[in-house]
CSV table of C-alpha atoms and ligand atoms in Angstrom, one decimal:
chain,number,residue,atom,x,y,z
A,17,MET,CA,-15.9,-81.7,67.7
A,18,LEU,CA,-19.1,-82.7,69.3
A,19,GLN,CA,-18.4,-80.8,72.5
A,20,THR,CA,-21.1,-81.6,75.1
A,21,MET,CA,-22.7,-79.3,77.7
A,22,LEU,CA,-25.9,-78.7,79.6
A,23,VAL,CA,-28.3,-76.2,78.1
A,24,GLY,CA,-29.8,-75.3,81.4
A,25,SER,CA,-30.2,-76.1,85.1
A,26,LEU,CA,-29.6,-79.2,87.2
A,27,PRO,CA,-31.9,-80.2,89.9
A,28,ARG,CA,-31.1,-78.6,93.3
A,29,PRO,CA,-30.3,-80.5,96.4
A,30,THR,CA,-33.0,-80.8,99.1
A,31,TRP,CA,-31.0,-78.7,101.5
A,32,LEU,CA,-31.8,-75.7,99.2
A,33,VAL,CA,-35.4,-76.3,98.1
A,34,PRO,CA,-38.0,-79.1,98.4
A,35,PRO,CA,-37.5,-81.9,95.9
A,36,ASN,CA,-38.8,-81.5,92.3
A,37,ALA,CA,-40.2,-78.0,93.1
A,38,MET,CA,-39.7,-75.2,90.6
A,39,TYR,CA,-41.2,-71.9,91.8
A,40,VAL,CA,-40.1,-71.9,95.4
A,41,SER,CA,-38.3,-69.9,98.1
A,42,TRP,CA,-34.9,-71.0,99.5
A,43,LYS,CA,-34.9,-73.1,102.7
A,44,LEU,CA,-31.8,-71.2,104.0
A,45,LYS,CA,-31.0,-67.6,104.5
A,46,ASP,CA,-28.0,-65.2,104.3
A,47,ASP,CA,-24.6,-66.8,105.0
A,48,ALA,CA,-26.2,-70.3,105.4
A,49,LEU,CA,-27.8,-69.9,102.0
A,50,ARG,CA,-24.5,-68.8,100.4
A,51,GLU,CA,-22.7,-71.8,101.9
A,52,GLY,CA,-25.5,-74.2,100.8
A,53,GLN,CA,-25.4,-72.8,97.3
A,54,ASP,CA,-21.6,-73.1,97.1
A,55,ASP,CA,-21.9,-76.7,98.1
A,56,ALA,CA,-24.6,-77.3,95.5
A,57,VAL,CA,-22.4,-75.7,92.8
A,58,LEU,CA,-19.5,-77.9,93.7
A,59,LEU,CA,-21.7,-81.0,93.4
A,60,ALA,CA,-23.2,-79.8,90.2
A,61,LEU,CA,-19.7,-79.3,88.8
A,62,ALA,CA,-18.5,-82.7,90.0
A,63,ASP,CA,-21.5,-84.4,88.4
A,64,GLN,CA,-20.7,-82.7,85.0
A,65,GLU,CA,-17.0,-83.5,85.2
A,66,ASP,CA,-17.7,-87.1,86.3
A,67,ALA,CA,-20.0,-87.6,83.4
A,68,GLY,CA,-17.3,-86.2,81.1
A,69,LEU,CA,-19.1,-83.1,79.7
A,70,ASN,CA,-16.7,-80.8,77.9
A,71,ILE,CA,-18.1,-77.4,78.8
A,72,VAL,CA,-19.5,-76.8,82.3
A,73,THR,CA,-21.8,-74.5,84.2
A,74,ASP,CA,-22.8,-74.0,87.8
A,75,GLY,CA,-26.1,-75.9,87.1
A,76,GLU,CA,-27.9,-72.7,87.9
A,77,GLN,CA,-27.8,-73.7,91.6
A,78,ARG,CA,-28.0,-70.1,92.8
A,79,ARG,CA,-31.2,-69.2,90.9
A,80,ARG,CA,-34.7,-69.7,92.1
A,81,HIS,CA,-35.8,-69.5,88.4
A,82,TYR,CA,-33.9,-69.0,85.2
A,83,ILE,CA,-35.4,-65.5,84.7
A,84,TRP,CA,-35.6,-64.3,88.3
A,85,GLY,CA,-32.0,-65.3,89.0
A,86,PHE,CA,-31.0,-62.3,86.9
A,87,VAL,CA,-34.0,-60.0,87.2
A,88,GLU,CA,-34.0,-60.0,91.0
A,89,GLY,CA,-30.6,-58.2,90.7
A,90,LEU,CA,-32.2,-55.3,88.9
A,91,THR,CA,-34.1,-52.3,90.3
A,92,GLY,CA,-37.3,-50.8,88.9
A,93,LEU,CA,-39.3,-53.9,89.6
A,94,ASP,CA,-41.7,-54.5,92.6
A,95,PHE,CA,-41.4,-58.1,93.8
A,96,SER,CA,-43.5,-57.5,96.9
A,97,ARG,CA,-46.9,-57.3,95.3
A,98,LEU,CA,-47.0,-59.8,92.4
A,99,VAL,CA,-49.8,-60.0,89.8
A,100,GLU,CA,-51.0,-62.9,87.8
A,101,ILE,CA,-50.3,-62.7,84.1
A,102,GLU,CA,-50.5,-65.0,81.0
A,103,THR,CA,-47.2,-65.7,79.4
A,104,ARG,CA,-45.9,-67.3,76.2
A,105,GLY,CA,-49.0,-66.2,74.3
A,106,ASN,CA,-50.9,-68.5,76.6
A,107,ARG,CA,-49.8,-71.5,74.5
A,108,TYR,CA,-49.4,-73.8,77.5
A,109,GLY,CA,-52.3,-72.3,79.5
A,110,ILE,CA,-50.0,-71.5,82.4
A,111,LYS,CA,-50.5,-68.3,84.4
A,112,VAL,CA,-47.6,-67.0,86.6
A,113,ARG,CA,-47.4,-64.6,89.5
A,114,ALA,CA,-45.1,-61.9,88.1
A,115,ALA,CA,-43.1,-59.0,89.4
A,116,ARG,CA,-44.3,-55.5,88.2
A,117,VAL,CA,-42.1,-53.0,86.4
A,118,VAL,CA,-42.8,-49.8,88.2
A,119,GLU,CA,-40.0,-47.5,87.1
A,120,GLN,CA,-37.0,-47.4,84.8
A,121,VAL,CA,-35.1,-50.7,85.1
A,122,ARG,CA,-31.5,-50.5,86.2
A,123,ARG,CA,-28.7,-52.8,87.0
A,124,PRO,CA,-26.9,-51.3,90.1
A,125,ARG,CA,-24.2,-53.9,90.1
A,126,SER,CA,-23.2,-57.2,88.4
A,127,VAL,CA,-25.6,-60.1,89.2
A,128,LEU,CA,-23.8,-63.3,88.2
A,129,VAL,CA,-20.1,-62.3,88.1
A,130,GLU,CA,-19.3,-63.5,91.6
A,131,ALA,CA,-20.9,-66.8,90.9
A,132,LEU,CA,-18.8,-67.1,87.7
A,133,ARG,CA,-15.6,-66.4,89.7
A,134,PHE,CA,-16.5,-69.2,92.2
A,135,LEU,CA,-17.2,-71.6,89.3
A,136,LYS,CA,-13.9,-70.8,87.6
A,137,GLN,CA,-11.9,-71.3,90.8
A,138,HIS,CA,-13.1,-74.9,90.9
A,139,THR,CA,-12.7,-76.0,87.3
A,140,THR,CA,-10.2,-75.8,84.4
A,141,LYS,CA,-12.8,-76.6,81.8
A,142,PRO,CA,-14.5,-73.9,79.6
A,143,VAL,CA,-17.5,-72.4,81.3
A,144,LYS,CA,-20.8,-71.1,80.2
A,145,VAL,CA,-23.2,-68.8,82.0
A,146,THR,CA,-26.8,-68.2,80.9
A,147,LEU,CA,-28.9,-65.0,81.0
A,148,PRO,CA,-32.5,-64.6,80.2
A,149,GLY,CA,-33.1,-62.9,76.8
A,150,PRO,CA,-34.9,-59.5,76.7
A,151,MET,CA,-38.0,-60.7,74.9
A,152,THR,CA,-38.5,-63.5,77.3
A,153,ILE,CA,-38.0,-61.3,80.4
A,154,ALA,CA,-40.4,-58.8,79.0
A,155,ASP,CA,-43.0,-61.6,78.5
A,156,THR,CA,-42.6,-62.7,82.2
A,157,VAL,CA,-43.0,-59.4,84.0
A,158,ALA,CA,-46.1,-57.2,84.4
A,159,ASP,CA,-45.1,-53.9,82.7
A,160,GLU,CA,-46.8,-50.9,84.5
A,161,TYR,CA,-44.2,-48.3,83.4
A,162,TYR,CA,-43.1,-48.5,79.8
A,163,GLY,CA,-46.4,-49.4,78.2
A,164,ASP,CA,-44.5,-50.8,75.2
A,165,ARG,CA,-43.0,-54.2,75.1
A,166,ARG,CA,-40.4,-53.4,72.5
A,167,ARG,CA,-39.2,-50.4,74.5
A,168,LEU,CA,-39.0,-52.5,77.7
A,169,ALA,CA,-37.1,-55.2,75.9
A,170,ALA,CA,-34.6,-52.7,74.5
A,171,GLU,CA,-34.0,-51.3,78.0
A,172,LEU,CA,-33.5,-54.8,79.4
A,173,ALA,CA,-31.2,-55.7,76.5
A,174,ARG,CA,-28.9,-52.8,77.6
A,175,LEU,CA,-28.7,-54.3,81.1
A,176,VAL,CA,-28.3,-57.9,79.8
A,177,ASN,CA,-25.5,-56.6,77.6
A,178,GLU,CA,-23.6,-54.9,80.5
A,179,GLU,CA,-23.8,-58.2,82.5
A,180,ALA,CA,-22.7,-60.2,79.5
A,181,CYS,CA,-19.7,-57.9,78.9
A,182,GLU,CA,-18.6,-58.3,82.6
A,183,LEU,CA,-19.0,-62.1,82.5
A,184,ALA,CA,-16.8,-62.2,79.4
A,185,GLU,CA,-14.2,-59.9,81.0
A,186,ASN,CA,-14.2,-62.3,84.0
A,187,GLY,CA,-13.4,-65.3,81.8
A,188,CYS,CA,-16.7,-66.7,80.8
A,189,ASP,CA,-16.2,-68.7,77.6
A,190,ILE,CA,-19.9,-68.8,76.4
A,191,VAL,CA,-22.7,-66.4,77.3
A,192,GLN,CA,-26.0,-67.9,76.5
A,193,PHE,CA,-29.3,-66.0,76.2
A,194,ASP,CA,-32.5,-67.9,76.9
A,195,GLU,CA,-35.2,-66.9,74.5
A,196,PRO,CA,-38.0,-69.5,74.5
A,197,CYS,CA,-40.3,-66.7,73.3
A,198,PHE,CA,-38.5,-67.0,69.9
A,199,ASN,CA,-40.7,-70.0,69.3
A,200,ILE,CA,-43.9,-68.0,70.0
A,201,TYR,CA,-44.0,-64.4,68.9
A,202,LEU,CA,-42.7,-64.9,65.4
A,203,ASP,CA,-43.7,-61.5,64.0
A,204,ALA,CA,-42.1,-59.7,66.9
A,205,VAL,CA,-38.9,-61.9,66.5
A,206,GLU,CA,-38.7,-60.7,63.0
A,207,GLU,CA,-39.6,-57.0,63.7
A,208,TRP,CA,-37.4,-56.4,66.7
A,209,GLY,CA,-36.6,-59.7,68.6
A,210,VAL,CA,-33.4,-60.6,66.8
A,211,ARG,CA,-32.2,-57.0,66.7
A,212,THR,CA,-32.8,-56.6,70.4
A,213,LEU,CA,-31.0,-59.9,71.1
A,214,GLU,CA,-28.0,-58.6,69.1
A,215,GLN,CA,-27.8,-55.6,71.4
A,216,CYS,CA,-27.1,-58.1,74.2
A,217,THR,CA,-24.0,-59.3,72.3
A,218,GLN,CA,-22.4,-55.9,71.5
A,219,GLY,CA,-18.8,-55.9,72.6
A,220,VAL,CA,-19.0,-59.2,74.4
A,221,GLN,CA,-15.6,-60.8,74.2
A,222,ALA,CA,-16.9,-64.4,74.4
A,223,LYS,CA,-18.9,-66.7,72.3
A,224,THR,CA,-22.6,-65.9,72.4
A,225,ALA,CA,-25.5,-68.3,72.2
A,226,VAL,CA,-29.3,-68.2,72.0
A,227,HIS,CA,-31.3,-71.0,73.5
A,228,ILE,CA,-34.8,-71.5,71.9
A,229,CYS,CA,-37.0,-74.1,73.4
A,230,TYR,CA,-40.6,-74.9,74.5
A,231,GLY,CA,-39.9,-74.7,78.3
A,232,TYR,CA,-39.3,-77.1,81.1
A,233,GLY,CA,-40.6,-80.6,80.7
A,234,ILE,CA,-43.7,-80.0,82.9
A,235,PRO,CA,-47.0,-81.8,82.1
A,236,ALA,CA,-48.7,-78.9,80.2
A,237,VAL,CA,-45.6,-78.4,78.0
A,238,VAL,CA,-45.1,-82.1,77.4
A,239,GLU,CA,-48.8,-82.4,76.3
A,240,TRP,CA,-48.5,-79.5,73.9
A,241,LYS,CA,-45.3,-81.1,72.4
A,242,SER,CA,-46.9,-84.5,72.0
A,243,LYS,CA,-49.6,-82.9,69.8
A,244,ASN,CA,-47.6,-80.4,67.8
A,245,THR,CA,-46.2,-81.4,64.4
A,246,ASP,CA,-45.7,-78.0,62.8
A,247,TRP,CA,-42.1,-76.9,63.0
A,248,SER,CA,-42.3,-74.3,60.2
A,249,HIS,CA,-41.5,-71.5,62.7
A,250,TYR,CA,-37.8,-72.5,62.4
A,251,ALA,CA,-37.9,-71.6,58.7
A,252,ARG,CA,-38.6,-68.1,59.8
A,253,THR,CA,-36.4,-67.7,62.9
A,254,LEU,CA,-33.3,-69.7,62.0
A,255,PRO,CA,-32.5,-67.7,58.8
A,256,LEU,CA,-32.8,-64.5,60.8
A,257,LEU,CA,-30.4,-65.9,63.4
A,258,ARG,CA,-28.1,-67.2,60.7
A,259,THR,CA,-27.3,-63.7,59.5
A,260,SER,CA,-27.2,-62.3,63.1
A,261,MET,CA,-24.2,-61.6,65.3
A,262,ILE,CA,-25.0,-64.6,67.5
A,263,ASP,CA,-22.4,-67.3,67.3
A,264,MET,CA,-24.4,-70.4,68.5
A,265,ILE,CA,-28.0,-71.4,68.3
A,266,SER,CA,-29.6,-74.0,70.7
A,267,VAL,CA,-32.6,-75.9,69.4
A,268,GLU,CA,-34.6,-78.4,71.5
A,269,CYS,CA,-34.9,-81.6,69.3
A,270,ALA,CA,-35.2,-84.7,71.5
A,271,ALA,CA,-38.5,-84.5,73.3
A,272,SER,CA,-40.3,-82.2,70.9
A,273,GLY,CA,-39.7,-84.4,67.8
A,274,VAL,CA,-38.5,-81.3,65.9
A,275,ASP,CA,-37.4,-82.5,62.5
A,276,PRO,CA,-33.6,-82.0,62.5
A,277,ALA,CA,-33.8,-81.0,58.9
A,278,VAL,CA,-34.8,-77.5,60.2
A,279,LEU,CA,-31.2,-77.2,61.4
A,280,ALA,CA,-30.1,-76.7,57.7
A,281,GLU,CA,-31.7,-73.2,57.9
A,282,ALA,CA,-28.8,-72.2,60.3
A,283,LYS,CA,-26.0,-73.5,58.2
A,284,GLY,CA,-22.6,-72.1,59.2
A,285,LYS,CA,-23.5,-71.3,62.8
A,286,ASP,CA,-22.6,-73.4,65.7
A,287,LEU,CA,-25.6,-75.5,66.7
A,288,MET,CA,-26.4,-76.7,70.2
A,289,VAL,CA,-28.7,-79.6,69.5
A,290,GLY,CA,-30.9,-81.0,72.3
A,291,VAL,CA,-30.4,-84.8,72.3
A,292,ILE,CA,-31.6,-85.4,75.9
A,293,ASP,CA,-35.3,-85.3,76.8
A,294,VAL,CA,-35.7,-83.3,80.0
A,295,GLY,CA,-39.4,-84.1,80.4
A,296,THR,CA,-39.0,-87.7,81.7
A,297,GLU,CA,-37.1,-89.6,84.4
A,298,GLU,CA,-36.3,-92.3,81.9
A,299,VAL,CA,-32.6,-92.1,81.1
A,300,GLU,CA,-31.7,-92.5,77.4
A,301,THR,CA,-29.2,-95.1,76.4
A,302,ARG,CA,-26.0,-93.9,74.8
A,303,GLU,CA,-27.1,-95.5,71.6
A,304,THR,CA,-30.2,-93.4,71.5
A,305,VAL,CA,-28.2,-90.3,72.1
A,306,ALA,CA,-25.7,-91.3,69.4
A,307,GLU,CA,-28.5,-91.9,66.9
A,308,ARG,CA,-29.9,-88.4,67.6
A,309,ILE,CA,-26.5,-86.9,67.1
A,310,ARG,CA,-26.1,-88.8,63.8
A,311,MET,CA,-29.4,-87.5,62.6
A,312,ALA,CA,-28.3,-83.9,63.4
A,313,LEU,CA,-25.0,-84.6,61.6
A,314,GLN,CA,-26.9,-84.9,58.3
A,315,TYR,CA,-27.5,-81.2,58.5
A,316,VAL,CA,-24.6,-79.8,60.7
A,317,ALA,CA,-20.9,-80.3,60.3
A,318,PRO,CA,-19.4,-82.0,63.3
A,319,GLU,CA,-17.2,-79.0,64.2
A,320,HIS,CA,-20.3,-76.9,64.5
A,321,LEU,CA,-22.4,-79.5,66.4
A,322,TYR,CA,-22.6,-79.3,70.2
A,323,PRO,CA,-24.8,-82.1,71.7
A,324,CYS,CA,-26.8,-80.8,74.6
A,325,THR,CA,-29.8,-81.3,76.8
A,326,ASP,CA,-33.1,-80.0,75.5
A,327,CYS,CA,-33.6,-77.5,78.3
A,328,GLY,CA,-33.2,-77.3,82.1
A,329,MET,CA,-33.4,-80.3,84.4
A,330,ILE,CA,-34.8,-78.6,87.5
A,331,PRO,CA,-37.9,-80.8,87.5
A,332,ARG,CA,-35.9,-84.1,87.4
A,333,SER,CA,-34.4,-86.2,90.1
A,334,ARG,CA,-30.7,-85.9,90.7
A,335,THR,CA,-30.3,-89.6,89.8
A,336,ALA,CA,-32.0,-89.1,86.4
A,337,ALA,CA,-30.0,-85.9,85.7
A,338,GLN,CA,-26.8,-87.7,86.5
A,339,GLY,CA,-27.8,-90.6,84.2
A,340,LYS,CA,-28.8,-88.2,81.4
A,341,MET,CA,-25.5,-86.3,81.6
A,342,GLN,CA,-23.6,-89.6,81.4
A,343,ALA,CA,-25.7,-90.7,78.4
A,344,LEU,CA,-25.0,-87.4,76.7
A,345,ALA,CA,-21.2,-87.6,77.1
A,346,ASP,CA,-21.1,-91.3,76.2
A,347,GLY,CA,-23.4,-90.9,73.1
A,348,ALA,CA,-21.2,-88.1,71.8
A,349,TRP,CA,-18.1,-90.2,72.6
A,350,LEU,CA,-19.4,-93.0,70.4
A,351,VAL,CA,-20.1,-90.8,67.4
A,352,ARG,CA,-16.8,-88.9,67.9
A,353,ALA,CA,-15.0,-92.3,67.7
A,354,GLU,CA,-16.9,-93.2,64.5
A,355,LEU,CA,-16.0,-89.9,62.9
A,356,GLN,CA,-12.3,-90.2,63.8
A,357,GLN,CA,-12.2,-93.7,62.5
A,358,GLY,CA,-13.8,-92.6,59.3
A,359,ARG,CA,-11.2,-89.8,58.9
A,360,SER,CA,-8.2,-92.0,59.6
A,361,GLY,CA,-9.6,-94.9,57.7
B,199,ZN,ZN1,-35.1,-74.2,77.6
């Protein structure tokens, strides 16, 4: 019980990208890039194992961005002439330069399977790989071909599903789909989002998870979170996910101040609960983490609760990320000890 893991990325070493940068190109090329990424993965893995996390990832060290890491492996998109688009319903006022969908999207070969194999060669712990969810990919590209977001998302779901099946066949224990848009387009989530997400899970012989969050801990997002107090959207989305084929649901709770009472709406599912704020360099104490876990335990059985980070840690320093992983593992250890004592005593 209380198995810990990262929900998203770890910061990348400076031999790969400039420090604290998010939307960047690699410093290395070809074989040197591959070698640099291998080294980064080994460090990311060692950091997670040193901290004592129970389920590990490659820290997304091979991805420039959580969406592009997969989407760059597809065809049908033009990455050479980007266009500026609004994303996430313009909630955070952030515009991004996006690739254009110019013909039918296809997946000529697996994108992340080789990276999974490398990871598994270097650990005996259960592993997780994340893929962007179809609604969120569709929100982050400029569609000049399908003319219908739902249709584009359905096409993407087919490709995400193929990748997820191959990951599972190659020993991935958890396949996680990142869908921050599930916090934004509530009508679409209800009309087609959850169904399209379920397409991604068809036939996947591994646990499947969906990660719902408010995005990286960058200033515009942190400011929005500091003002928002309305969490009623979970009363719409979590019941839909509760009756879906998805096994695990990841909710950001630490930085956003989401009332953990919303977790009751997903009763029976495994819940990955964010107990680490990824928007600050300040490292939580293990007592703070333990307290957040205890709050979540009021609504989730310990066997179903997976303490996690809120989101990716790309914007953080490596020192802060290491401290936060340690706090996560130690906080969970404290509460686990209390629960075991309670059961034996
Ligand atoms: Zn996230």
